[in-house]
Every structure is written in structure tokens, then in C-alpha cells.
mmCIF file of C-alpha atoms in Angstrom:
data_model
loop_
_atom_site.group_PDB
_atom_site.id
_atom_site.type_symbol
_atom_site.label_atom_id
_atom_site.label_comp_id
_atom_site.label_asym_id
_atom_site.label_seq_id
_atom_site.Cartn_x
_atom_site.Cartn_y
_atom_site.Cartn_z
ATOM 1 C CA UNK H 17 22.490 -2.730 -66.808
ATOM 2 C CA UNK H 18 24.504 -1.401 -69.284
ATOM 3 C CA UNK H 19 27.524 -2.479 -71.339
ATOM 4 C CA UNK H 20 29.765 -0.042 -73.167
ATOM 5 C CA UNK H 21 33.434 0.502 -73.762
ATOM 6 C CA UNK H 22 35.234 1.159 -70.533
ATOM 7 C CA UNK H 23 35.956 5.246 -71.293
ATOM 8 C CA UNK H 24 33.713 6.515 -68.652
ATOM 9 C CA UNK H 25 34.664 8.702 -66.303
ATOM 10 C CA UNK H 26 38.021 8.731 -64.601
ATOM 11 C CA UNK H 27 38.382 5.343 -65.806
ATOM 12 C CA UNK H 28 40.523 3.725 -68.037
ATOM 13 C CA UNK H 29 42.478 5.736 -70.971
ATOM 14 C CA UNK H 30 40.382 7.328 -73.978
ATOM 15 C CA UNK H 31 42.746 5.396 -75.953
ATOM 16 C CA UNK H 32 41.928 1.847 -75.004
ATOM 17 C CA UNK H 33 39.384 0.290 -76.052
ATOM 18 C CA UNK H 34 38.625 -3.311 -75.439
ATOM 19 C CA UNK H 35 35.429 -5.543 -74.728
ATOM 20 C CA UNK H 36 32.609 -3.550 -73.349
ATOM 21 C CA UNK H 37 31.502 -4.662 -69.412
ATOM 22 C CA UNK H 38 28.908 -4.411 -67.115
ATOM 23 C CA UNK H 39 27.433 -2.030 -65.126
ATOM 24 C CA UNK H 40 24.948 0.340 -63.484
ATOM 25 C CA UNK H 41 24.559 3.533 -62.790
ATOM 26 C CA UNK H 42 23.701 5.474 -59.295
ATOM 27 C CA UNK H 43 23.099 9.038 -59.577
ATOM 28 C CA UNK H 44 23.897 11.483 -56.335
ATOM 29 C CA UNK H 45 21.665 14.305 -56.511
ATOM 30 C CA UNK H 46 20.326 13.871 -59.570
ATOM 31 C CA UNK H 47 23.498 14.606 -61.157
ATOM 32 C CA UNK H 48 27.177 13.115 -60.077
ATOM 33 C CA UNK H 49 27.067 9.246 -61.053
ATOM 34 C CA UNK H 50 28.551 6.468 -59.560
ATOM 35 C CA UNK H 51 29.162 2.705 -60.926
ATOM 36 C CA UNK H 52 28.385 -0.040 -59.501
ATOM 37 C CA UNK H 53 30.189 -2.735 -61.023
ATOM 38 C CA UNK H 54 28.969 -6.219 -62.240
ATOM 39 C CA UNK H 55 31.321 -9.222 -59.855
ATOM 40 C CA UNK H 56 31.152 -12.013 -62.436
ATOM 41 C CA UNK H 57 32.748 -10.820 -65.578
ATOM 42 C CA UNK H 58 36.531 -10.575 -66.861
ATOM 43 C CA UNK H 59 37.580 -7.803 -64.781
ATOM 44 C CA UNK H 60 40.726 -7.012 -67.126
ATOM 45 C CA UNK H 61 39.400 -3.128 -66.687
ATOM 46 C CA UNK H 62 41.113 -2.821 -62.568
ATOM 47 C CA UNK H 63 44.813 -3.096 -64.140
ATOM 48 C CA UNK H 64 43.603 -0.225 -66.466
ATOM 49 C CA UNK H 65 41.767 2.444 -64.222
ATOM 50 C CA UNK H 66 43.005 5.699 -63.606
ATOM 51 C CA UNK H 67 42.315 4.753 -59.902
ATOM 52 C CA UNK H 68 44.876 2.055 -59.814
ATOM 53 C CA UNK H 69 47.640 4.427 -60.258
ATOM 54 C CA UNK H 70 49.172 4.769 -56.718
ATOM 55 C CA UNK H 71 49.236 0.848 -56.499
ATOM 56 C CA UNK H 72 52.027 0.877 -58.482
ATOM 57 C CA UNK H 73 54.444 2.074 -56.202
ATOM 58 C CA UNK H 74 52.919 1.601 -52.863
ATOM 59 C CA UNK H 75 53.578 -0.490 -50.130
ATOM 60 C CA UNK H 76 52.936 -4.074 -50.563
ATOM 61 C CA UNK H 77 49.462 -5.092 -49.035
ATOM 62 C CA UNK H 78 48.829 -1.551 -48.325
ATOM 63 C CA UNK H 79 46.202 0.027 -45.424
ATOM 64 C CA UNK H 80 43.615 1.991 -47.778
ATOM 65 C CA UNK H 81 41.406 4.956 -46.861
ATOM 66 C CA UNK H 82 38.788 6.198 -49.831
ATOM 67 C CA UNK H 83 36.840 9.075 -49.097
ATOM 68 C CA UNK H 84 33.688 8.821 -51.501
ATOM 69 C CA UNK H 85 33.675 5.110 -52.263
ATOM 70 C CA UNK H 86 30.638 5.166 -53.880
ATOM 71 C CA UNK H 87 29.364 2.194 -55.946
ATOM 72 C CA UNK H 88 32.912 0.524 -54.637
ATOM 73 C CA UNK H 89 34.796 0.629 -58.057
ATOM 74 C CA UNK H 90 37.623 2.054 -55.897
ATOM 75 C CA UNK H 91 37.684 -0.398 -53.427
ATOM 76 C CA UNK H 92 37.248 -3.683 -55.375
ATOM 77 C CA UNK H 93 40.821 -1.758 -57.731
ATOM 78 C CA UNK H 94 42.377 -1.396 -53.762
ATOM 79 C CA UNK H 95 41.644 -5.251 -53.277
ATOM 80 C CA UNK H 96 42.347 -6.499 -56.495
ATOM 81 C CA UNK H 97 46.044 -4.745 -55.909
ATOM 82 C CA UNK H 98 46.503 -6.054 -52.810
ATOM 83 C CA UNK H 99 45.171 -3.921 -50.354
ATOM 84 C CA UNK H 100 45.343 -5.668 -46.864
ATOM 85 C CA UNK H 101 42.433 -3.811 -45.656
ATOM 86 C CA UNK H 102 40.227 -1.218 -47.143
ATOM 87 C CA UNK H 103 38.352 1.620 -44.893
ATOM 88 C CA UNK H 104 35.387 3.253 -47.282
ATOM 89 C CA UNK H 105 33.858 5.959 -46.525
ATOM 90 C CA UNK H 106 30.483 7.172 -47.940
ATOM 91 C CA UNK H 107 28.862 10.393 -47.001
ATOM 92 C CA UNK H 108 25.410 9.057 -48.684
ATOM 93 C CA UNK H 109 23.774 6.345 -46.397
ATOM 94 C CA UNK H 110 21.473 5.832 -49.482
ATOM 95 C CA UNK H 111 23.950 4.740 -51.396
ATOM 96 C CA UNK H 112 25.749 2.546 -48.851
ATOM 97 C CA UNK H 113 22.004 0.836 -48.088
ATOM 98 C CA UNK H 114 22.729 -0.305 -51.759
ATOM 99 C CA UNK H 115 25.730 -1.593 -51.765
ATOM 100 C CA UNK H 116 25.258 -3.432 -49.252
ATOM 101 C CA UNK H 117 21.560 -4.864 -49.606
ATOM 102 C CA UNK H 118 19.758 -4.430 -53.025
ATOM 103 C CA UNK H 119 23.167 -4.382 -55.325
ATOM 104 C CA UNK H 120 25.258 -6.617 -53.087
ATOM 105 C CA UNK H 121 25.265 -9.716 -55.231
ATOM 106 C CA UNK H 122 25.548 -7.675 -58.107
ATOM 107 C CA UNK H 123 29.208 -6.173 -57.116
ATOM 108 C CA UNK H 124 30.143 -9.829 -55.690
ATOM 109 C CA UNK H 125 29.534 -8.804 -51.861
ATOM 110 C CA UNK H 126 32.264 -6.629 -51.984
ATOM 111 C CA UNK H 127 31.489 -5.106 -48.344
ATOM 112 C CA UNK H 128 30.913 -8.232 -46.819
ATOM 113 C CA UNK H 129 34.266 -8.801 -46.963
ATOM 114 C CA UNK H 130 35.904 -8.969 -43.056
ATOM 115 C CA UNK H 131 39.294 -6.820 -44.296
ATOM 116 C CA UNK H 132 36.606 -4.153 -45.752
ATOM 117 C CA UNK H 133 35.151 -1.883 -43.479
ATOM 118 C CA UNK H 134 32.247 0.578 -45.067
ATOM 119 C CA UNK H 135 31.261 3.610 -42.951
ATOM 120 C CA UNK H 136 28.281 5.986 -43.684
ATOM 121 C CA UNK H 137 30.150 9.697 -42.716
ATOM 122 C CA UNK H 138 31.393 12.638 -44.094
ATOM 123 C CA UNK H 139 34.601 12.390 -45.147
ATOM 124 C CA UNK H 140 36.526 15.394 -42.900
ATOM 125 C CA UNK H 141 34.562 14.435 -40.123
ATOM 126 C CA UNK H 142 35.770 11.250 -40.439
ATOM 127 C CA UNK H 143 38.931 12.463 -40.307
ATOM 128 C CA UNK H 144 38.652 14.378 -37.333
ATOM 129 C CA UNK H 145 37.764 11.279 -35.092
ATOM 130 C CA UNK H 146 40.222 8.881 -36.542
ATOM 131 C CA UNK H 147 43.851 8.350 -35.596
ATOM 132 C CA UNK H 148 44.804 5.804 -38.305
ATOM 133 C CA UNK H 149 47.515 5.889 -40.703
ATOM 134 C CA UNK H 150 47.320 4.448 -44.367
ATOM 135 C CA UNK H 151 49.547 3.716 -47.120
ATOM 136 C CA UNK H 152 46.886 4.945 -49.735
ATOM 137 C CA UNK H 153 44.825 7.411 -49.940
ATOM 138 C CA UNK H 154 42.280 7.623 -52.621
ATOM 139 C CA UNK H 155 39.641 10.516 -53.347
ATOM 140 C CA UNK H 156 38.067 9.866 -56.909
ATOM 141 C CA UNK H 157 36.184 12.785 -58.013
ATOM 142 C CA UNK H 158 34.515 13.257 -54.392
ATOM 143 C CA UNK H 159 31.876 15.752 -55.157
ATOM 144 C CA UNK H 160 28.091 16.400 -56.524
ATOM 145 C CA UNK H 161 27.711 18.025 -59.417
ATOM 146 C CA UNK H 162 24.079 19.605 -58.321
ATOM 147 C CA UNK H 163 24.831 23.368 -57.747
ATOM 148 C CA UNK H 164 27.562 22.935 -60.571
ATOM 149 C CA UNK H 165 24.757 21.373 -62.904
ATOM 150 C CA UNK H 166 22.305 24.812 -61.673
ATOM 151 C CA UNK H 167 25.151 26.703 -62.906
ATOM 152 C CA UNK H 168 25.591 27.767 -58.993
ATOM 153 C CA UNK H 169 28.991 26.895 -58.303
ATOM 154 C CA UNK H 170 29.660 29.708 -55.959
ATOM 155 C CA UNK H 171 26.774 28.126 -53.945
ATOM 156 C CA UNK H 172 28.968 24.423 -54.158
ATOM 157 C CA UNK H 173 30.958 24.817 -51.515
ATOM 158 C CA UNK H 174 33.374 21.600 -51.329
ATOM 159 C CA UNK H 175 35.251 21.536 -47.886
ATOM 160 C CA UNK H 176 37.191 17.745 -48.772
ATOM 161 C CA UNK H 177 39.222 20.094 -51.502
ATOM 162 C CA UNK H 178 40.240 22.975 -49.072
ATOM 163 C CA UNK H 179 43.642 23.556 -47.816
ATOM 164 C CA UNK H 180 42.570 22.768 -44.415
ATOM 165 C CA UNK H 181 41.717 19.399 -45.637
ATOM 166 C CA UNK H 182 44.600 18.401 -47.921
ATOM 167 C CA UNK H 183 46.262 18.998 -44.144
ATOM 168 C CA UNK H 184 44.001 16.503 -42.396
ATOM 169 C CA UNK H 185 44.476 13.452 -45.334
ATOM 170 C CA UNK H 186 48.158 14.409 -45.600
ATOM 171 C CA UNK H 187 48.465 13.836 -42.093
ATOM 172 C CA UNK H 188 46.765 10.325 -41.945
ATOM 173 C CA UNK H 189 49.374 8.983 -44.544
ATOM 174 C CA UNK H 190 51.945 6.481 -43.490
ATOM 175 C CA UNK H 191 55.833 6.732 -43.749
ATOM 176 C CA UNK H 192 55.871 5.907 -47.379
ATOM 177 C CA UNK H 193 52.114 6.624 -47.107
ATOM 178 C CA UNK H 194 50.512 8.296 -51.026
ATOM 179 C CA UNK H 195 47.272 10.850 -51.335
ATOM 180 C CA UNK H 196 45.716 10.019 -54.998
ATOM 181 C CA UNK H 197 43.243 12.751 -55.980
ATOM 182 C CA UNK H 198 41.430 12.796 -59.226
ATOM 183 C CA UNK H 199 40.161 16.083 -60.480
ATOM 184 C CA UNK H 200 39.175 16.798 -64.133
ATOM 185 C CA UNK H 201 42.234 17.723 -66.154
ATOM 186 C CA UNK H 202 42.351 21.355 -66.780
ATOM 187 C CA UNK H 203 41.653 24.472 -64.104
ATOM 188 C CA UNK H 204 40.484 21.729 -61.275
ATOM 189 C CA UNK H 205 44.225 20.150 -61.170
ATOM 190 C CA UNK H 206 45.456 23.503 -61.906
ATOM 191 C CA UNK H 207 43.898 24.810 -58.373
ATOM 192 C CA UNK H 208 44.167 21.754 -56.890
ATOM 193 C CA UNK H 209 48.126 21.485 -56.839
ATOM 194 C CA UNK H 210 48.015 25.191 -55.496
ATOM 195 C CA UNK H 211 45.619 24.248 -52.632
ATOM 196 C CA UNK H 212 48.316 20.706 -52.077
ATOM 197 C CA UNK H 213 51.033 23.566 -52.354
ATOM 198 C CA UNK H 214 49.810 25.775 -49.498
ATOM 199 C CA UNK H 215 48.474 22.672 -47.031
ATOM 200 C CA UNK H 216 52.267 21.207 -47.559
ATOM 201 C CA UNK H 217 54.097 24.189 -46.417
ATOM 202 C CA UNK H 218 52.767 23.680 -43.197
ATOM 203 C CA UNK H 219 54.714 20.345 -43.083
ATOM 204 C CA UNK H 220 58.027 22.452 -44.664
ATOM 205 C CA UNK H 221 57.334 21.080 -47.797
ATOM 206 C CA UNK H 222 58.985 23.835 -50.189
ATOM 207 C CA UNK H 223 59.096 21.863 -53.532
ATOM 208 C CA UNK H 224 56.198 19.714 -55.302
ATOM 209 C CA UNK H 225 57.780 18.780 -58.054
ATOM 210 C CA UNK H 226 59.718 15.845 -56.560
ATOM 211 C CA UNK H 227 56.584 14.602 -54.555
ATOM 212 C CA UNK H 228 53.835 14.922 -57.063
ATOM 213 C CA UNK H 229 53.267 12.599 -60.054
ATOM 214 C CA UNK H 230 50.362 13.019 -62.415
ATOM 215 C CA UNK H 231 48.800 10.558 -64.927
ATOM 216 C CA UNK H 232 45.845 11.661 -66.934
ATOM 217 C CA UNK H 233 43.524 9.362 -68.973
ATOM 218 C CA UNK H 234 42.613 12.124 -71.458
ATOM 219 C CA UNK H 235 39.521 13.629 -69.230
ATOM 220 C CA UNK H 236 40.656 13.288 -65.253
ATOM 221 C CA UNK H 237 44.308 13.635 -64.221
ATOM 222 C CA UNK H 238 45.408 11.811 -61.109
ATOM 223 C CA UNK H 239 47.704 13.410 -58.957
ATOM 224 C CA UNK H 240 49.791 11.206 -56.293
ATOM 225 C CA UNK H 241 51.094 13.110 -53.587
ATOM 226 C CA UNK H 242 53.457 11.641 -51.722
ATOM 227 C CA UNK H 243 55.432 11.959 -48.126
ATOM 228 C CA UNK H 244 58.486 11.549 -49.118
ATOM 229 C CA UNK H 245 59.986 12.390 -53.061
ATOM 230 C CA UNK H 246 59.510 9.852 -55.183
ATOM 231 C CA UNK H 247 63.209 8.004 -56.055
ATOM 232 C CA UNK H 248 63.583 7.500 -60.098
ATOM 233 C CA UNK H 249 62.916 3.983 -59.807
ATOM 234 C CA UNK H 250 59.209 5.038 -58.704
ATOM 235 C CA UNK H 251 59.314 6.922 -61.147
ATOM 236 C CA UNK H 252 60.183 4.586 -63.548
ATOM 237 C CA UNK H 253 57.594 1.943 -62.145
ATOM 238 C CA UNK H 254 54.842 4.668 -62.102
ATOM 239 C CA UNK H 255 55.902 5.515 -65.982
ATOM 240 C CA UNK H 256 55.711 2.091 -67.043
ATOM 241 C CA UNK H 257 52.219 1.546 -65.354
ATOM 242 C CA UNK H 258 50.674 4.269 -67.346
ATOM 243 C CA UNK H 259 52.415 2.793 -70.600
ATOM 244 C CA UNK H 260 50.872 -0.482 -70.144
ATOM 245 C CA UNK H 261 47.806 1.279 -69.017
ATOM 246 C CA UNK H 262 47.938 3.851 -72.206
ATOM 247 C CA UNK H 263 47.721 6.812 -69.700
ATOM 248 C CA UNK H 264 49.471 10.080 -70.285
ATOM 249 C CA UNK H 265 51.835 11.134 -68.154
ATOM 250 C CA UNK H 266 51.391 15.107 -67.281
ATOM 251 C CA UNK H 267 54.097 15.324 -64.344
ATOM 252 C CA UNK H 268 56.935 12.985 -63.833
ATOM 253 C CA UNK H 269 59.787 14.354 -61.246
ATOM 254 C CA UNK H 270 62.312 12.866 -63.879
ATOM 255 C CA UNK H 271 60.974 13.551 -67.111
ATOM 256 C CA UNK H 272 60.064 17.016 -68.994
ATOM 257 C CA UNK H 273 56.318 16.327 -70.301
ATOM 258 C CA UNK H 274 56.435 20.188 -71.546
ATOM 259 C CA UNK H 275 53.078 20.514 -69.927
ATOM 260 C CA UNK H 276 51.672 23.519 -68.341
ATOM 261 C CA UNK H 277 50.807 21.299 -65.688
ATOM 262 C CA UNK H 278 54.311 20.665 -64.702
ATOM 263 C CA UNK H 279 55.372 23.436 -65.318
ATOM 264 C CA UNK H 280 52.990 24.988 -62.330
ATOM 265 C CA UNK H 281 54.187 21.724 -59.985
ATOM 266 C CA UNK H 282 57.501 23.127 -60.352
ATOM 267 C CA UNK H 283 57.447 26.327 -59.832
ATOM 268 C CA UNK H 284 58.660 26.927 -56.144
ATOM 269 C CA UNK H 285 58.225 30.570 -55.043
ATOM 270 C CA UNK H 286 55.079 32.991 -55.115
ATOM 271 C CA UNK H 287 56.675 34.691 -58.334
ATOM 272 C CA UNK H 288 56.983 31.597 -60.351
ATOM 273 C CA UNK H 289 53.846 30.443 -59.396
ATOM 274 C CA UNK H 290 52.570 33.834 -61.048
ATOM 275 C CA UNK H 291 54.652 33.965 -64.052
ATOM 276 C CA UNK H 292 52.992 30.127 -65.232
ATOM 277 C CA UNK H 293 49.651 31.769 -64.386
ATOM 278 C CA UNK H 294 50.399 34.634 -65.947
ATOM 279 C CA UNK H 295 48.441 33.918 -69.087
ATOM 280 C CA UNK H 296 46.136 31.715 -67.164
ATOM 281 C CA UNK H 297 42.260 32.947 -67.316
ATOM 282 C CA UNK H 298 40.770 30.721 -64.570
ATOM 283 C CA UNK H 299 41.013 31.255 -61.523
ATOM 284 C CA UNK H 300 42.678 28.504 -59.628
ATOM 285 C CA UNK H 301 43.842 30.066 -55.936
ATOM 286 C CA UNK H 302 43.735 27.824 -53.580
ATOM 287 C CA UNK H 303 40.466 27.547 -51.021
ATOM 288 C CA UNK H 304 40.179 27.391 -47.597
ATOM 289 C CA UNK H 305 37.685 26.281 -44.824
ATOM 290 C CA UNK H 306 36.729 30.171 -44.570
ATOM 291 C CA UNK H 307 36.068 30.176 -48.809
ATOM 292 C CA UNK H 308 35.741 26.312 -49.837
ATOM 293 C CA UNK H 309 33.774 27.263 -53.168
ATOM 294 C CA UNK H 310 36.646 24.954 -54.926
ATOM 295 C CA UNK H 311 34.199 24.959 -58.152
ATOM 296 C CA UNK H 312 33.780 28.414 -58.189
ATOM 297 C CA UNK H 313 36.769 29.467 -61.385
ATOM 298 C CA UNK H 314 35.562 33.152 -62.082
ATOM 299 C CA UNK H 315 36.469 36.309 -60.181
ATOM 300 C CA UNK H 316 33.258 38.048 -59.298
ATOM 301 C CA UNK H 317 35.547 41.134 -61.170
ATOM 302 C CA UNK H 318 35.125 38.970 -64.347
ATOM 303 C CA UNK H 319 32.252 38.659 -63.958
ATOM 304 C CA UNK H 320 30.824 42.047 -63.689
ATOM 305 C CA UNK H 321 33.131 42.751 -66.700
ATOM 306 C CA UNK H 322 32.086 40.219 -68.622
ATOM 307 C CA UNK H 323 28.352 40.817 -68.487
ATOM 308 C CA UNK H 324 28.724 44.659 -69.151
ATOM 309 C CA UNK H 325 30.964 43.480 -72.419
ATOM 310 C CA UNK H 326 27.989 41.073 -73.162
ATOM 311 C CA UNK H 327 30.141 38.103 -73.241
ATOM 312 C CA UNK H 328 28.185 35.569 -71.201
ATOM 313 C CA UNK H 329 29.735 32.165 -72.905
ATOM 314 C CA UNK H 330 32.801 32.870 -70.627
ATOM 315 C CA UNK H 331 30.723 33.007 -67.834
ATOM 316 C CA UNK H 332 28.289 31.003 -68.435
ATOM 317 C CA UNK H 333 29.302 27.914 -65.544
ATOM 318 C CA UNK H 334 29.857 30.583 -62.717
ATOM 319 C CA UNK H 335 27.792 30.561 -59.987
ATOM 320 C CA UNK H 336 28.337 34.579 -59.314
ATOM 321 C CA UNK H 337 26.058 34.954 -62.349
ATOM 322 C CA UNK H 338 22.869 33.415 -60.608
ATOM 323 C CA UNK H 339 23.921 35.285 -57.710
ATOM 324 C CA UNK H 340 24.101 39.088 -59.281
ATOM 325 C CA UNK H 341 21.057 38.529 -61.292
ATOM 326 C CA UNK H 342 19.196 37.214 -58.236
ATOM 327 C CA UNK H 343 20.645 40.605 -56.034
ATOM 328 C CA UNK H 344 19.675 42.853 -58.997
ATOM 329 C CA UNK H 345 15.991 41.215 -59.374
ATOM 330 C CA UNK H 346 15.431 41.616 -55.746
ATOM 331 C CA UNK H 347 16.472 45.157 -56.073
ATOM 332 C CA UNK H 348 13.998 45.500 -59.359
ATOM 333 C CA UNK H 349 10.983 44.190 -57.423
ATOM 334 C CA UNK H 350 11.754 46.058 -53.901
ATOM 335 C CA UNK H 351 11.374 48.914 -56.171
ATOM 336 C CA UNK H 352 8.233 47.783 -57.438
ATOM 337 C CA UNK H 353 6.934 46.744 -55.000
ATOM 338 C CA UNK H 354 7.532 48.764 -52.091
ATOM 339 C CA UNK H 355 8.801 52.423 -53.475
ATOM 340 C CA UNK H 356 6.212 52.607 -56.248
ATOM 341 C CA UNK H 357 3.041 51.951 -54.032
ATOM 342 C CA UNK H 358 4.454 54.351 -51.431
ATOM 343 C CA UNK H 359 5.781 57.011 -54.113
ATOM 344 C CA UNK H 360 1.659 57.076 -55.242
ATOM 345 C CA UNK H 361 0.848 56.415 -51.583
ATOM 346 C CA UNK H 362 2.427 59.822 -50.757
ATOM 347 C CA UNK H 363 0.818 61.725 -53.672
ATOM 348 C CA UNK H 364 -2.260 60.757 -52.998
ATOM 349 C CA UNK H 365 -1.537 61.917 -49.701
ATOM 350 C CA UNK H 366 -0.979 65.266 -50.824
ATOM 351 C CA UNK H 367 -4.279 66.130 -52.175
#
């Protein structure tokens, strides 16, 4: 077990600190953690998380879907607001064997609970074979970190973050329905608005910037999408939660946070779009089902150029770079290895 101040991950604010709490760790793949929380301790920490965001303004007693639920932090936050019923899924049936066996006292039986239902799939699969509709939406960081941690991002492909699937969860909202994502603040909400941008035009969404409100703890940035734009009271409410909550607000519909952020969320046309990237290094396009490598920031043109100029540090994260010096080893040892022997192979055939 382990008891620290509650900054970790996309939890609660950098800037809060109160009593440390309980809890323990689960690693996916050797890399991408999850907590699983301890039940019986003052649980002051689920008004605070960056995950309780959307409860501020959603429905009362709200139908909840979270893709990636984890160690059920997410889910106990979705109950603890209110949530009439909570549907986790959990692509890892390792993980949901210990949440609901070996930790299960430990996080209170969460997923014992009758108005919690806990399924072992893949999220967009999921998707595919259900026809409900939910108030809340919630996708917390849903990824491993393996390839990303081999510095072989291009090799991390990510289909929950493609345009294709920002389609299928939009879909699945309710009426007043809300999609929260959390991505890391920085290029992933950068490319992650543009990928919410291009799945929303199919629904003749032309504007974000009145349907979009992001609160960032000082590492992750939440973004709620919702169905409908969000009225000024919302607003409001939403503004006051991440007060109380010492948040940051990057995007509010009413409100100029002078972020670039924002500034991208309201840009409406391809040529706005381009003049806030304009300066922009990462690339942040959006992804599809036919090129899902969400993780993968570098143009394999920058990268090329960057490894003639020597400049590696820039690079460094990109999975492109494992791939070209893997092509150009191959290419080393075919020569080697096969036109060597036959170059002396065909001299010594001569004499």
C-alpha cells in the first residue's frame, strides 16, 4: 500500500494538497498504472478528481459508460456523484479478476454492487454490440504506455482515439448526454480536439468551441464534449467546480483563457485551424481506423531531417526512429551477409 499526496496522475490539481490516502498500484504491461483505491478512508479526494468534472453539469442520477475502468477510481467518482448505474468496461480480464476477487474488499466491493455492471471487452467492440445511450461518458487516459515506454510509438497503434471512434462514443450519448476524455495536456489534447473536430462534422457539427469545455489539473486536461452547446449557466457551474476543485480552466465557451488550447477549439475552418498550428512543431492531425498511431507526434519527414542534422533529443520519443534504424540494419547485414559471401563466391569462381 502506499500513502502519498493525492497529485498522481490525472487526479486531483497539482495545487492541492491535503492528507495523503491509500492505495495500490496495478501496472498494465509493465508500464501504464492503475489505482486501486483503499474503501475505508475519508474519501474527500472524489469531489477533487479531474475525473469528476462532467458530474457537474450532467444529468441528475446519470447512466455512465467508462471505457478503461481499471482499478475502478472512475467508477466509485461516477457513484459517489450520483450515477444511477455504472457500465465498466475493462479490456484486461487480469485486471478485472482483481477487482473483483483478490482486491475486492480492499476497494469496498465496488463491483458487487447490483447498479454496477463490469465487463471484460475491448472498448470499440463493445461499442459495436451495444445499443445503449448514457448521460456520461468517461475515458481516463485509456491506453498502455508499452510501445510508448520502447520508444515505438509508431508501433502503438490506439484505435479508442481515432476519428472513427470519437463517432461510435459520440453516438451512444444521450440527449443532454457528455464524452469526458482525459489526455495529457499538451500535443495529445492538441490532436485530440482535431480528431473530436473531424468525427463531429459527420453529425454537422461546424463549431467546437460552444460544445467543448476543458479543465486541466496541471498534467492531464479533461475535455467534455458535449451534444448540445453548453448554456452559460453550465458554464458557470463547470467554472465554479474547477475553482473549488483548484483546476485550471483551459477552454470555457464564455470566457477568454488566452490559451493556445482555445484558441485551436475555436478555430472553425481548415485555414484557422492552420494559422493556430502554424508555429506548432508536433504533429497533431487527426487519426483514423486506416492510421490509428494516435501516439505517434513526428512526421517521418522530421525525422529523416532531424537525424541527418544530428538532433536526436527532438526525436528521441518517436517510434519512426526504431523503425529506420531497424530498415537500415537489415539493409547493413543483407549486405553482409548475403552480397559479400556471393561477391567472393563469384571470384573464386573465376579462377
Amino acid at each position: 500500500a502506499k500513502r502519498q499526496a493525492a497529485t498522481f496522475g490525472s487526479g486531483v490539481s497539482t495545487r492541492l494538497y491535503k492528507q495523503p490516502f491509500e492505495f495500490r498500484i496495478v501496472y498494465m504491461d509493465g508500464s501504464n498504472p492503475s489505482r486501486l483505491v483503499r474503501w475505508d478512508q475519508d474519501r474527500w479526494f472524489l469531489d477533487k478528481l479531474l475525473s469528476a468534472t462532467p458530474y457537474a453539469v450532467a444529468t441528475p442520477e446519470p447512466e455512465v459508460l467508462i471505457i478503461g475502468s481499471g482499478g475502478g477510481l472512475d467508477t466509485m467518482v461516477a457513484r459517489h456523484h450520483g450515477a444511477k448505474h455504472v457500465t465498466a468496461v475493462e479490456i484486461n480480464p487480469a485486471t478485472v479478476d482483481l477487482v473483483r476477487n483478490e482486491y475486492a474488499d480492499y476497494i469496498g466491493n465496488l463491483f458487487d454492487d447490483e447498479d454496477i455492471t463490469l465487463l471484460a471487452r475491448e472498448g470499440r467492440h463493445f461499442l459495436t454490440l451495444d445499443d445503449g445511450r448514457y448521460d456520461v461518458i468517461r475515458l481516463t487516459g485509456v491506453d498502455t504506455s508499452a510501445a510508448a515506454a520502447a520508444a515505438a510509438n509508431a508501433l502503438d497503434h490506439a484505435y479508442v482515439y481515432t476519428v472513427e471512434a470519437m463517432r461510435d462514443l459520440y453516438s451512444h450519448l444521450a440527449p443532454e448526454g457528455i464524452l469526458a476524455v482525459t489526455r495529457a495536456c499538451g500535443w495529445e489534447s492538441f490532436r485530440l480536439v482535431n480528431v473530436v473536430r473531424a468525427a463531429l462534422a459527420d453529425f454537422g457539427v461546424t463549431r467546437l468551441d460552444d460544445r467543448l469545455y476543458t479543465v486541466s489539473n496541471g498534467r492531464w486536461c479533461d475535455t467534455l464534449i458535449r451534444t448540445r452547446p453548453f448554456t452559460r449557466a453550465e458554464a458557470e457551474a463547470v467554472h465554479a467546480w474547477a475553482e473549488q476543485a483548484r483546476m485550471w480552466v483551459i477552454h470555457d465557451p464564455y470566457r477568454d483563457t488566452g490559451e493556445k488550447l482555445s484558441a485551436l477549439i475555436g478555430a472553425q475552418g481548415e485555414d484557422e485551424v492552420a494559422a493556430v498550428l502554424a508555429d506548432y512543431r508536433p504533429r497533431v492531425d487527426p487519426v483514423t481506423d486506416d492510421d490509428p498511431f494516435f501516439f505517434e507526434f513526428v512526421h517521418p519527414r522530421q525525422v529523416v531531417k532531424a537525424m541527418l542534422a544530428g538532433d536526436v533529443a527532438s526525436i528521441a520519443h518517436s517510434g519512426y526512429v526504431i523503425l529506420i534504424v531497424t530498415f537500415l540494419q537489415a539493409v547493413v547485414l543483407a549486405a553482409l551477409f548475403i552480397l559479400v559471401p556471393l561477391l567472393f563466391r563469384g571470384r573464386t569462381g573465376a579462377r
